[in-house]
């Protein structure tokens, strides 16, 4: 089925032609989709969302199932900043399970996340089972041990730099390696990887899926903030990602298909401690171009 405008409902206001990011809708006497441009449709639903008379039908989207009516109630800047400024990465959890309903609430935040392209190719794996998480830890810990050895070997280090690329190599060398060396990821010292969390949510996608890395980071951010808004604690855990992507057994535990790559994990649970204050960072360099 193609995208369609119901001409008997259309008021010819032209708003849909303006909001469509790829200018697929044409106002030419009446409002219609440009047939030769329909392949550019992102299924973003912007046109359907602004149409005052629900006259638009975009392939794969329906007013009944895919839209949420925006009421007059809108969180203001103060509420928004309250959520942001009261959040910290939480790495100490109560021994309290998280219900599937709460996990659903966290994941539902993704329904409103922006995407670079192809949101339908994004996948989420939820492990809401501490025993299952624990079964993955030795494999992840071994991976870090391997990283330590590679960084300490000048030749292996060169290969690591070549394969990982500059950004990842610097992160491994200057951030992950010293932490690994300090014993945080050594399970004899406790779980410094998933921090005893009862649940871990991992975002993944096919290796060739459009924009999946950036989509994944945005998804992780949304879920972390949603968890915090619900009263849970959450932390993005990137350190597990290279281990998962290089180990088929880990992929099986996380139920990530071999052809997919993990992008980011978020641990969630009920916080053991409540923060009395937040940190206000002023480290960003801002260039105001005049
Ligand atoms: C991309 C990214 C990756 C992260 N990976 C980890 C991780 O692997 N392990 C961890 O304990 N924290 C991880 N964090 C949490 C950061 O350490 C934390 O956000 C940072 O210290 C700032 O603290 P705050 O979140 O409490 O403001 C990650 C955060 C981001 C944004
Ligand atoms: S769904 Fe988005 S891209 Fe497609 S026609 Fe509507 S506004 Fe344009
Ligand atoms: S927004 Fe709706 S009513 Fe307005 S021109 Fe487009 S289809 Fe017609």
mmCIF file of C-alpha atoms and ligand atoms in Angstrom:
data_model
loop_
_atom_site.group_PDB
_atom_site.id
_atom_site.type_symbol
_atom_site.label_atom_id
_atom_site.label_comp_id
_atom_site.label_asym_id
_atom_site.label_seq_id
_atom_site.Cartn_x
_atom_site.Cartn_y
_atom_site.Cartn_z
ATOM 1 C CA UNK A 1 0.000 0.000 0.000
ATOM 2 C CA UNK A 2 1.219 3.505 -0.858
ATOM 3 C CA UNK A 3 1.039 6.669 1.247
ATOM 4 C CA UNK A 4 -2.321 8.385 0.752
ATOM 5 C CA UNK A 5 -4.200 11.591 1.465
ATOM 6 C CA UNK A 6 -7.939 11.337 1.975
ATOM 7 C CA UNK A 7 -9.046 14.282 -0.163
ATOM 8 C CA UNK A 8 -12.489 14.465 1.418
ATOM 9 C CA UNK A 9 -10.928 15.019 4.867
ATOM 10 C CA UNK A 10 -8.044 17.271 3.757
ATOM 11 C CA UNK A 11 -8.518 20.973 4.646
ATOM 12 C CA UNK A 12 -5.652 22.012 2.336
ATOM 13 C CA UNK A 13 -3.871 23.821 5.174
ATOM 14 C CA UNK A 14 -0.509 22.725 3.719
ATOM 15 C CA UNK A 15 1.140 22.095 7.093
ATOM 16 C CA UNK A 16 2.106 18.532 6.160
ATOM 17 C CA UNK A 17 4.029 19.802 3.123
ATOM 18 C CA UNK A 18 6.077 22.065 5.373
ATOM 19 C CA UNK A 19 6.885 19.591 8.151
ATOM 20 C CA UNK A 20 7.838 16.634 5.954
ATOM 21 C CA UNK A 21 11.649 16.493 6.305
ATOM 22 C CA UNK A 22 12.123 15.136 2.794
ATOM 23 C CA UNK A 23 9.461 17.283 1.079
ATOM 24 C CA UNK A 24 7.508 14.339 -0.245
ATOM 25 C CA UNK A 25 4.094 15.994 -0.054
ATOM 26 C CA UNK A 26 3.132 18.458 -2.750
ATOM 27 C CA UNK A 27 0.542 21.253 -2.694
ATOM 28 C CA UNK A 28 -0.581 21.543 -6.246
ATOM 29 C CA UNK A 29 -4.270 22.403 -6.315
ATOM 30 C CA UNK A 30 -4.809 19.565 -3.930
ATOM 31 C CA UNK A 31 -2.410 17.921 -1.517
ATOM 32 C CA UNK A 32 -0.725 14.750 -2.711
ATOM 33 C CA UNK A 33 2.325 12.565 -2.256
ATOM 34 C CA UNK A 34 4.979 12.946 -4.942
ATOM 35 C CA UNK A 35 5.092 9.446 -6.321
ATOM 36 C CA UNK A 36 8.694 9.706 -7.486
ATOM 37 C CA UNK A 37 9.814 10.733 -3.987
ATOM 38 C CA UNK A 38 7.855 8.280 -1.862
ATOM 39 C CA UNK A 39 10.909 6.059 -1.459
ATOM 40 C CA UNK A 40 12.370 8.916 0.630
ATOM 41 C CA UNK A 41 9.636 8.537 3.249
ATOM 42 C CA UNK A 42 11.250 7.942 6.666
ATOM 43 C CA UNK A 43 7.949 6.856 8.202
ATOM 44 C CA UNK A 44 8.685 9.511 10.797
ATOM 45 C CA UNK A 45 4.959 10.287 11.029
ATOM 46 C CA UNK A 46 5.500 14.069 11.171
ATOM 47 C CA UNK A 47 2.814 14.661 8.532
ATOM 48 C CA UNK A 48 0.242 12.449 10.276
ATOM 49 C CA UNK A 49 1.084 14.068 13.608
ATOM 50 C CA UNK A 50 0.308 17.627 12.455
ATOM 51 C CA UNK A 51 -2.689 16.931 10.235
ATOM 52 C CA UNK A 52 -5.738 18.548 11.901
ATOM 53 C CA UNK A 53 -8.179 16.175 10.201
ATOM 54 C CA UNK A 54 -6.281 12.853 10.253
ATOM 55 C CA UNK A 55 -6.387 12.826 6.472
ATOM 56 C CA UNK A 56 -2.982 11.198 5.941
ATOM 57 C CA UNK A 57 -2.120 7.531 5.773
ATOM 58 C CA UNK A 58 1.580 6.702 5.673
ATOM 59 C CA UNK A 59 2.455 3.123 4.822
ATOM 60 C CA UNK A 60 3.006 1.110 8.005
ATOM 61 C CA UNK A 61 1.544 3.765 10.336
ATOM 62 C CA UNK A 62 -1.986 4.093 11.693
ATOM 63 C CA UNK A 63 -3.552 6.775 13.869
ATOM 64 C CA UNK A 64 -4.978 4.042 16.094
ATOM 65 C CA UNK A 65 -1.773 2.123 16.873
ATOM 66 C CA UNK A 66 1.178 4.400 16.328
ATOM 67 C CA UNK A 67 0.289 7.795 17.750
ATOM 68 C CA UNK A 68 -0.104 9.289 21.169
ATOM 69 C CA UNK A 69 -2.367 12.346 21.447
ATOM 70 C CA UNK A 70 -0.474 15.288 22.946
ATOM 71 C CA UNK A 71 -2.548 16.791 25.759
ATOM 72 C CA UNK A 72 -2.111 20.326 27.102
ATOM 73 C CA UNK A 73 0.039 18.898 29.930
ATOM 74 C CA UNK A 74 3.691 19.496 29.165
ATOM 75 C CA UNK A 75 6.687 19.130 31.458
ATOM 76 C CA UNK A 76 8.362 22.504 31.786
ATOM 77 C CA UNK A 77 12.090 23.280 31.776
ATOM 78 C CA UNK A 78 12.192 23.210 35.567
ATOM 79 C CA UNK A 79 10.727 19.665 35.735
ATOM 80 C CA UNK A 80 13.043 18.562 32.970
ATOM 81 C CA UNK A 81 16.129 19.970 34.705
ATOM 82 C CA UNK A 82 14.976 18.397 37.973
ATOM 83 C CA UNK A 83 15.057 14.956 36.331
ATOM 84 C CA UNK A 84 18.434 15.598 34.697
ATOM 85 C CA UNK A 85 20.114 17.176 37.693
ATOM 86 C CA UNK A 86 18.990 14.539 40.197
ATOM 87 C CA UNK A 87 20.326 11.627 38.137
ATOM 88 C CA UNK A 88 23.622 9.915 38.880
ATOM 89 C CA UNK A 89 25.039 6.711 37.499
ATOM 90 C CA UNK A 90 24.009 4.150 40.104
ATOM 91 C CA UNK A 91 26.350 1.228 40.772
ATOM 92 C CA UNK A 92 25.092 0.020 44.151
ATOM 93 C CA UNK A 93 21.751 -1.730 44.233
ATOM 94 C CA UNK A 94 19.320 -3.143 46.748
ATOM 95 C CA UNK A 95 18.778 -6.862 46.630
ATOM 96 C CA UNK A 96 15.353 -6.266 45.104
ATOM 97 C CA UNK A 97 14.178 -7.596 41.754
ATOM 98 C CA UNK A 98 12.736 -5.331 39.086
ATOM 99 C CA UNK A 99 9.306 -6.345 37.794
ATOM 100 C CA UNK A 100 8.708 -6.974 34.107
ATOM 101 C CA UNK A 101 6.145 -4.126 34.180
ATOM 102 C CA UNK A 102 8.838 -1.685 35.281
ATOM 103 C CA UNK A 103 11.200 -2.982 32.588
ATOM 104 C CA UNK A 104 8.381 -2.380 30.078
ATOM 105 C CA UNK A 105 7.980 1.195 31.326
ATOM 106 C CA UNK A 106 11.696 1.799 30.796
ATOM 107 C CA UNK A 107 11.697 0.259 27.326
ATOM 108 C CA UNK A 108 8.491 2.106 26.374
ATOM 109 C CA UNK A 109 10.450 5.373 26.554
ATOM 110 C CA UNK A 110 12.047 4.288 23.260
ATOM 111 C CA UNK A 111 8.734 4.821 21.481
ATOM 112 C CA UNK A 112 9.483 8.548 21.661
ATOM 113 C CA UNK A 113 13.199 8.491 20.845
ATOM 114 C CA UNK A 114 14.561 10.194 17.743
ATOM 115 C CA UNK A 115 16.536 8.093 15.275
ATOM 116 C CA UNK A 116 19.028 8.699 12.480
ATOM 117 C CA UNK A 117 17.491 6.038 10.247
ATOM 118 C CA UNK A 118 15.878 2.597 10.335
ATOM 119 C CA UNK A 119 14.467 2.408 13.890
ATOM 120 C CA UNK A 120 12.795 -0.860 12.898
ATOM 121 C CA UNK A 121 16.251 -2.450 12.737
ATOM 122 C CA UNK A 122 17.057 -1.674 16.373
ATOM 123 C CA UNK A 123 16.753 -4.542 18.866
ATOM 124 C CA UNK A 124 16.732 -4.754 22.645
ATOM 125 C CA UNK A 125 17.758 -7.705 24.820
ATOM 126 C CA UNK A 126 16.613 -7.674 28.410
ATOM 127 C CA UNK A 127 18.187 -9.937 31.023
ATOM 128 C CA UNK A 128 16.102 -9.502 34.134
ATOM 129 C CA UNK A 129 17.679 -12.392 35.960
ATOM 130 C CA UNK A 130 20.720 -11.985 38.186
ATOM 131 C CA UNK A 131 21.840 -15.616 37.796
ATOM 132 C CA UNK A 132 21.942 -15.234 34.037
ATOM 133 C CA UNK A 133 23.969 -12.025 34.360
ATOM 134 C CA UNK A 134 26.372 -13.773 36.734
ATOM 135 C CA UNK A 135 26.866 -16.571 34.179
ATOM 136 C CA UNK A 136 28.230 -13.985 31.714
ATOM 137 C CA UNK A 137 30.675 -12.330 34.094
ATOM 138 C CA UNK A 138 33.624 -14.789 33.885
ATOM 139 C CA UNK A 139 33.658 -14.468 30.080
ATOM 140 C CA UNK A 140 33.637 -10.668 30.295
ATOM 141 C CA UNK A 141 36.298 -10.659 32.993
ATOM 142 C CA UNK A 142 38.531 -12.931 30.853
ATOM 143 C CA UNK A 143 38.123 -10.492 27.983
ATOM 144 C CA UNK A 144 39.517 -7.671 30.126
ATOM 145 C CA UNK A 145 42.407 -9.860 31.169
ATOM 146 C CA UNK A 146 43.176 -10.314 27.454
ATOM 147 C CA UNK A 147 42.997 -6.536 26.951
ATOM 148 C CA UNK A 148 45.532 -6.014 29.753
ATOM 149 C CA UNK A 149 47.939 -8.411 28.057
ATOM 150 C CA UNK A 150 47.484 -6.746 24.669
ATOM 151 C CA UNK A 151 48.155 -3.246 25.985
ATOM 152 C CA UNK A 152 51.265 -4.478 27.768
ATOM 153 C CA UNK A 153 52.638 -6.065 24.595
ATOM 154 C CA UNK A 154 54.039 -3.422 22.183
ATOM 155 C CA UNK A 155 53.306 -5.588 19.120
ATOM 156 C CA UNK A 156 49.774 -6.609 20.154
ATOM 157 C CA UNK A 157 49.156 -2.962 20.999
ATOM 158 C CA UNK A 158 49.885 -1.930 17.404
ATOM 159 C CA UNK A 159 47.367 -4.487 16.113
ATOM 160 C CA UNK A 160 44.797 -3.371 18.675
ATOM 161 C CA UNK A 161 45.203 0.225 17.500
ATOM 162 C CA UNK A 162 44.764 -0.845 13.885
ATOM 163 C CA UNK A 163 41.646 -2.924 14.520
ATOM 164 C CA UNK A 164 39.971 -0.811 17.181
ATOM 165 C CA UNK A 165 40.568 2.589 15.540
ATOM 166 C CA UNK A 166 41.937 5.709 17.245
ATOM 167 C CA UNK A 167 38.996 6.582 19.492
ATOM 168 C CA UNK A 168 38.425 3.066 20.834
ATOM 169 C CA UNK A 169 42.158 2.469 21.251
ATOM 170 C CA UNK A 170 42.552 5.621 23.332
ATOM 171 C CA UNK A 171 39.512 4.630 25.432
ATOM 172 C CA UNK A 172 40.938 1.167 25.999
ATOM 173 C CA UNK A 173 44.467 2.370 26.750
ATOM 174 C CA UNK A 174 43.689 5.407 28.895
ATOM 175 C CA UNK A 175 40.382 4.412 30.508
ATOM 176 C CA UNK A 176 39.670 0.661 30.414
ATOM 177 C CA UNK A 177 43.239 -0.618 30.867
ATOM 178 C CA UNK A 178 44.027 1.249 34.123
ATOM 179 C CA UNK A 179 40.652 0.187 35.563
ATOM 180 C CA UNK A 180 41.242 -3.437 34.528
ATOM 181 C CA UNK A 181 44.759 -3.282 35.953
ATOM 182 C CA UNK A 182 43.406 -2.039 39.290
ATOM 183 C CA UNK A 183 41.407 -5.266 39.595
ATOM 184 C CA UNK A 184 37.887 -3.791 39.249
ATOM 185 C CA UNK A 185 36.979 -6.362 36.578
ATOM 186 C CA UNK A 186 38.561 -9.230 38.517
ATOM 187 C CA UNK A 187 35.629 -11.199 39.913
ATOM 188 C CA UNK A 188 37.617 -12.123 43.039
ATOM 189 C CA UNK A 189 36.987 -8.509 44.033
ATOM 190 C CA UNK A 190 33.225 -8.663 43.405
ATOM 191 C CA UNK A 191 31.219 -7.646 40.346
ATOM 192 C CA UNK A 192 32.828 -4.457 39.064
ATOM 193 C CA UNK A 193 31.298 -5.062 35.644
ATOM 194 C CA UNK A 194 27.511 -5.150 36.075
ATOM 195 C CA UNK A 195 27.798 -3.972 39.694
ATOM 196 C CA UNK A 196 25.414 -6.534 41.139
ATOM 197 C CA UNK A 197 22.496 -5.135 39.122
ATOM 198 C CA UNK A 198 19.393 -7.325 38.892
ATOM 199 C CA UNK A 199 18.779 -6.398 35.251
ATOM 200 C CA UNK A 200 20.736 -5.369 32.184
ATOM 201 C CA UNK A 201 19.241 -4.046 28.967
ATOM 202 C CA UNK A 202 21.390 -4.217 25.836
ATOM 203 C CA UNK A 203 20.744 -2.423 22.579
ATOM 204 C CA UNK A 204 21.933 -4.133 19.419
ATOM 205 C CA UNK A 205 21.357 -4.161 15.678
ATOM 206 C CA UNK A 206 22.537 -5.842 12.505
ATOM 207 C CA UNK A 207 26.110 -4.771 11.747
ATOM 208 C CA UNK A 208 25.012 -3.052 8.542
ATOM 209 C CA UNK A 209 21.871 -1.386 9.958
ATOM 210 C CA UNK A 210 21.737 2.312 9.114
ATOM 211 C CA UNK A 211 22.722 4.732 11.919
ATOM 212 C CA UNK A 212 22.509 1.972 14.525
ATOM 213 C CA UNK A 213 25.403 3.154 16.706
ATOM 214 C CA UNK A 214 24.035 6.643 17.192
ATOM 215 C CA UNK A 215 20.474 5.344 17.573
ATOM 216 C CA UNK A 216 21.736 2.949 20.242
ATOM 217 C CA UNK A 217 23.394 5.646 22.334
ATOM 218 C CA UNK A 218 20.217 7.739 22.216
ATOM 219 C CA UNK A 219 18.141 4.704 23.207
ATOM 220 C CA UNK A 220 20.444 4.013 26.153
ATOM 221 C CA UNK A 221 20.133 7.635 27.271
ATOM 222 C CA UNK A 222 16.338 7.516 27.108
ATOM 223 C CA UNK A 223 16.190 4.283 29.093
ATOM 224 C CA UNK A 224 18.615 5.552 31.720
ATOM 225 C CA UNK A 225 16.527 8.698 32.222
ATOM 226 C CA UNK A 226 13.248 6.737 32.211
ATOM 227 C CA UNK A 227 14.631 4.385 34.880
ATOM 228 C CA UNK A 228 15.631 7.370 37.000
ATOM 229 C CA UNK A 229 12.215 9.022 36.557
ATOM 230 C CA UNK A 230 10.559 5.803 37.792
ATOM 231 C CA UNK A 231 12.780 5.771 40.900
ATOM 232 C CA UNK A 232 15.306 3.191 39.785
ATOM 233 C CA UNK A 233 19.022 3.654 39.384
ATOM 234 C CA UNK A 234 20.745 3.035 36.072
ATOM 235 C CA UNK A 235 24.186 3.219 34.500
ATOM 236 C CA UNK A 236 25.315 2.865 30.930
ATOM 237 C CA UNK A 237 27.796 0.009 30.803
ATOM 238 C CA UNK A 238 29.862 0.230 27.670
ATOM 239 C CA UNK A 239 32.689 -1.920 28.968
ATOM 240 C CA UNK A 240 30.718 -5.134 28.310
ATOM 241 C CA UNK A 241 30.129 -4.273 24.651
ATOM 242 C CA UNK A 242 33.466 -5.287 23.046
ATOM 243 C CA UNK A 243 33.423 -8.488 25.094
ATOM 244 C CA UNK A 244 29.914 -9.387 23.892
ATOM 245 C CA UNK A 245 30.779 -8.579 20.286
ATOM 246 C CA UNK A 246 33.823 -10.815 20.284
ATOM 247 C CA UNK A 247 32.395 -13.826 22.084
ATOM 248 C CA UNK A 248 29.652 -16.050 20.653
ATOM 249 C CA UNK A 249 28.896 -17.575 24.064
ATOM 250 C CA UNK A 250 28.215 -14.110 25.443
ATOM 251 C CA UNK A 251 26.047 -13.298 22.444
ATOM 252 C CA UNK A 252 24.047 -16.416 23.200
ATOM 253 C CA UNK A 253 23.603 -15.435 26.866
ATOM 254 C CA UNK A 254 22.472 -11.947 25.831
ATOM 255 C CA UNK A 255 20.365 -13.441 22.999
ATOM 256 C CA UNK A 256 22.077 -11.285 20.412
ATOM 257 C CA UNK A 257 22.149 -12.865 16.932
ATOM 258 C CA UNK A 258 25.648 -13.537 15.518
ATOM 259 C CA UNK A 259 25.079 -11.031 12.743
ATOM 260 C CA UNK A 260 24.157 -8.271 15.195
ATOM 261 C CA UNK A 261 26.474 -6.105 17.197
ATOM 262 C CA UNK A 262 25.819 -4.835 20.687
ATOM 263 C CA UNK A 263 25.936 -1.039 21.021
ATOM 264 C CA UNK A 264 25.337 -0.193 24.665
ATOM 265 C CA UNK A 265 24.084 -1.832 27.843
ATOM 266 C CA UNK A 266 22.229 -0.191 30.699
ATOM 267 C CA UNK A 267 22.121 -1.772 34.145
ATOM 268 C CA UNK A 268 19.039 -1.037 36.229
ATOM 269 C CA UNK A 269 17.916 -1.758 39.756
ATOM 270 C CA UNK A 270 16.671 -0.123 42.927
ATOM 271 C CA UNK A 271 19.361 2.190 44.299
ATOM 272 C CA UNK A 272 20.877 1.234 47.630
ATOM 273 C CA UNK A 273 21.707 4.853 48.450
ATOM 274 C CA UNK A 274 20.059 8.135 47.598
ATOM 275 C CA UNK A 275 22.256 10.997 46.529
ATOM 276 C CA UNK A 276 21.980 14.135 48.644
ATOM 277 C CA UNK A 277 23.441 16.365 45.963
ATOM 278 C CA UNK A 278 24.338 16.296 42.351
ATOM 279 C CA UNK A 279 27.453 17.352 40.524
ATOM 280 C CA UNK A 280 27.327 20.352 38.245
ATOM 281 C CA UNK A 281 29.900 19.998 35.514
ATOM 282 C CA UNK A 282 31.346 23.005 33.746
ATOM 283 C CA UNK A 283 33.795 21.152 31.567
ATOM 284 C CA UNK A 284 32.247 21.658 28.168
ATOM 285 C CA UNK A 285 34.026 23.912 25.786
ATOM 286 C CA UNK A 286 31.471 26.083 24.034
ATOM 287 C CA UNK A 287 32.364 28.117 20.988
ATOM 288 C CA UNK A 288 29.766 30.739 20.205
ATOM 289 C CA UNK A 289 30.039 31.517 16.533
ATOM 290 C CA UNK A 290 29.018 35.118 15.890
HETATM 291 C C1 LIG B 1 29.126 6.112 26.812
HETATM 292 C C2 LIG B 1 29.215 5.773 28.273
HETATM 293 C C3 LIG B 1 29.797 4.579 28.673
HETATM 294 C C4 LIG B 1 29.866 4.244 30.031
HETATM 295 N N1 LIG B 1 30.394 3.039 30.400
HETATM 296 C C5 LIG B 1 30.467 2.722 31.716
HETATM 297 C C6 LIG B 1 30.976 1.451 32.128
HETATM 298 O O1 LIG B 1 31.354 0.614 31.319
HETATM 299 N N2 LIG B 1 31.029 1.175 33.441
HETATM 300 C C7 LIG B 1 30.610 2.072 34.391
HETATM 301 O O2 LIG B 1 30.684 1.763 35.583
HETATM 302 N N3 LIG B 1 30.109 3.293 34.036
HETATM 303 C C8 LIG B 1 30.020 3.625 32.725
HETATM 304 N N4 LIG B 1 29.492 4.833 32.344
HETATM 305 C C9 LIG B 1 29.039 5.787 33.368
HETATM 306 C C10 LIG B 1 30.021 6.960 33.513
HETATM 307 O O3 LIG B 1 31.154 6.549 34.215
HETATM 308 C C11 LIG B 1 29.306 8.106 34.223
HETATM 309 O O4 LIG B 1 28.245 8.560 33.414
HETATM 310 C C12 LIG B 1 30.256 9.255 34.506
HETATM 311 O O5 LIG B 1 31.200 8.889 35.470
HETATM 312 C C13 LIG B 1 29.502 10.474 35.011
HETATM 313 O O6 LIG B 1 28.786 10.189 36.190
HETATM 314 P P1 LIG B 1 27.192 10.415 36.308
HETATM 315 O O7 LIG B 1 26.523 9.584 35.239
HETATM 316 O O8 LIG B 1 26.830 9.964 37.689
HETATM 317 O O9 LIG B 1 26.924 11.870 36.089
HETATM 318 C C14 LIG B 1 29.379 5.157 31.005
HETATM 319 C C15 LIG B 1 28.783 6.349 30.589
HETATM 320 C C16 LIG B 1 28.684 6.644 29.249
HETATM 321 C C17 LIG B 1 28.007 7.927 28.831
HETATM 322 S S1 LIG B 2 6.134 10.062 7.318
HETATM 323 FE FE1 LIG B 2 7.680 11.670 7.458
HETATM 324 S S2 LIG B 2 8.924 11.446 5.630
HETATM 325 FE FE2 LIG B 2 7.049 10.264 5.283
HETATM 326 S S3 LIG B 2 5.702 11.664 4.222
HETATM 327 FE FE3 LIG B 2 5.236 11.877 6.385
HETATM 328 S S4 LIG B 2 6.522 13.551 7.105
HETATM 329 FE FE4 LIG B 2 7.313 12.908 5.109
HETATM 330 S S1 LIG B 3 -2.036 18.592 7.079
HETATM 331 FE FE1 LIG B 3 -3.820 17.310 6.623
HETATM 332 S S2 LIG B 3 -5.420 18.784 6.212
HETATM 333 FE FE2 LIG B 3 -3.511 19.924 6.075
HETATM 334 S S3 LIG B 3 -2.940 19.811 3.910
HETATM 335 FE FE3 LIG B 3 -1.953 18.089 4.889
HETATM 336 S S4 LIG B 3 -3.394 16.400 4.621
HETATM 337 FE FE4 LIG B 3 -4.530 18.255 4.224
#
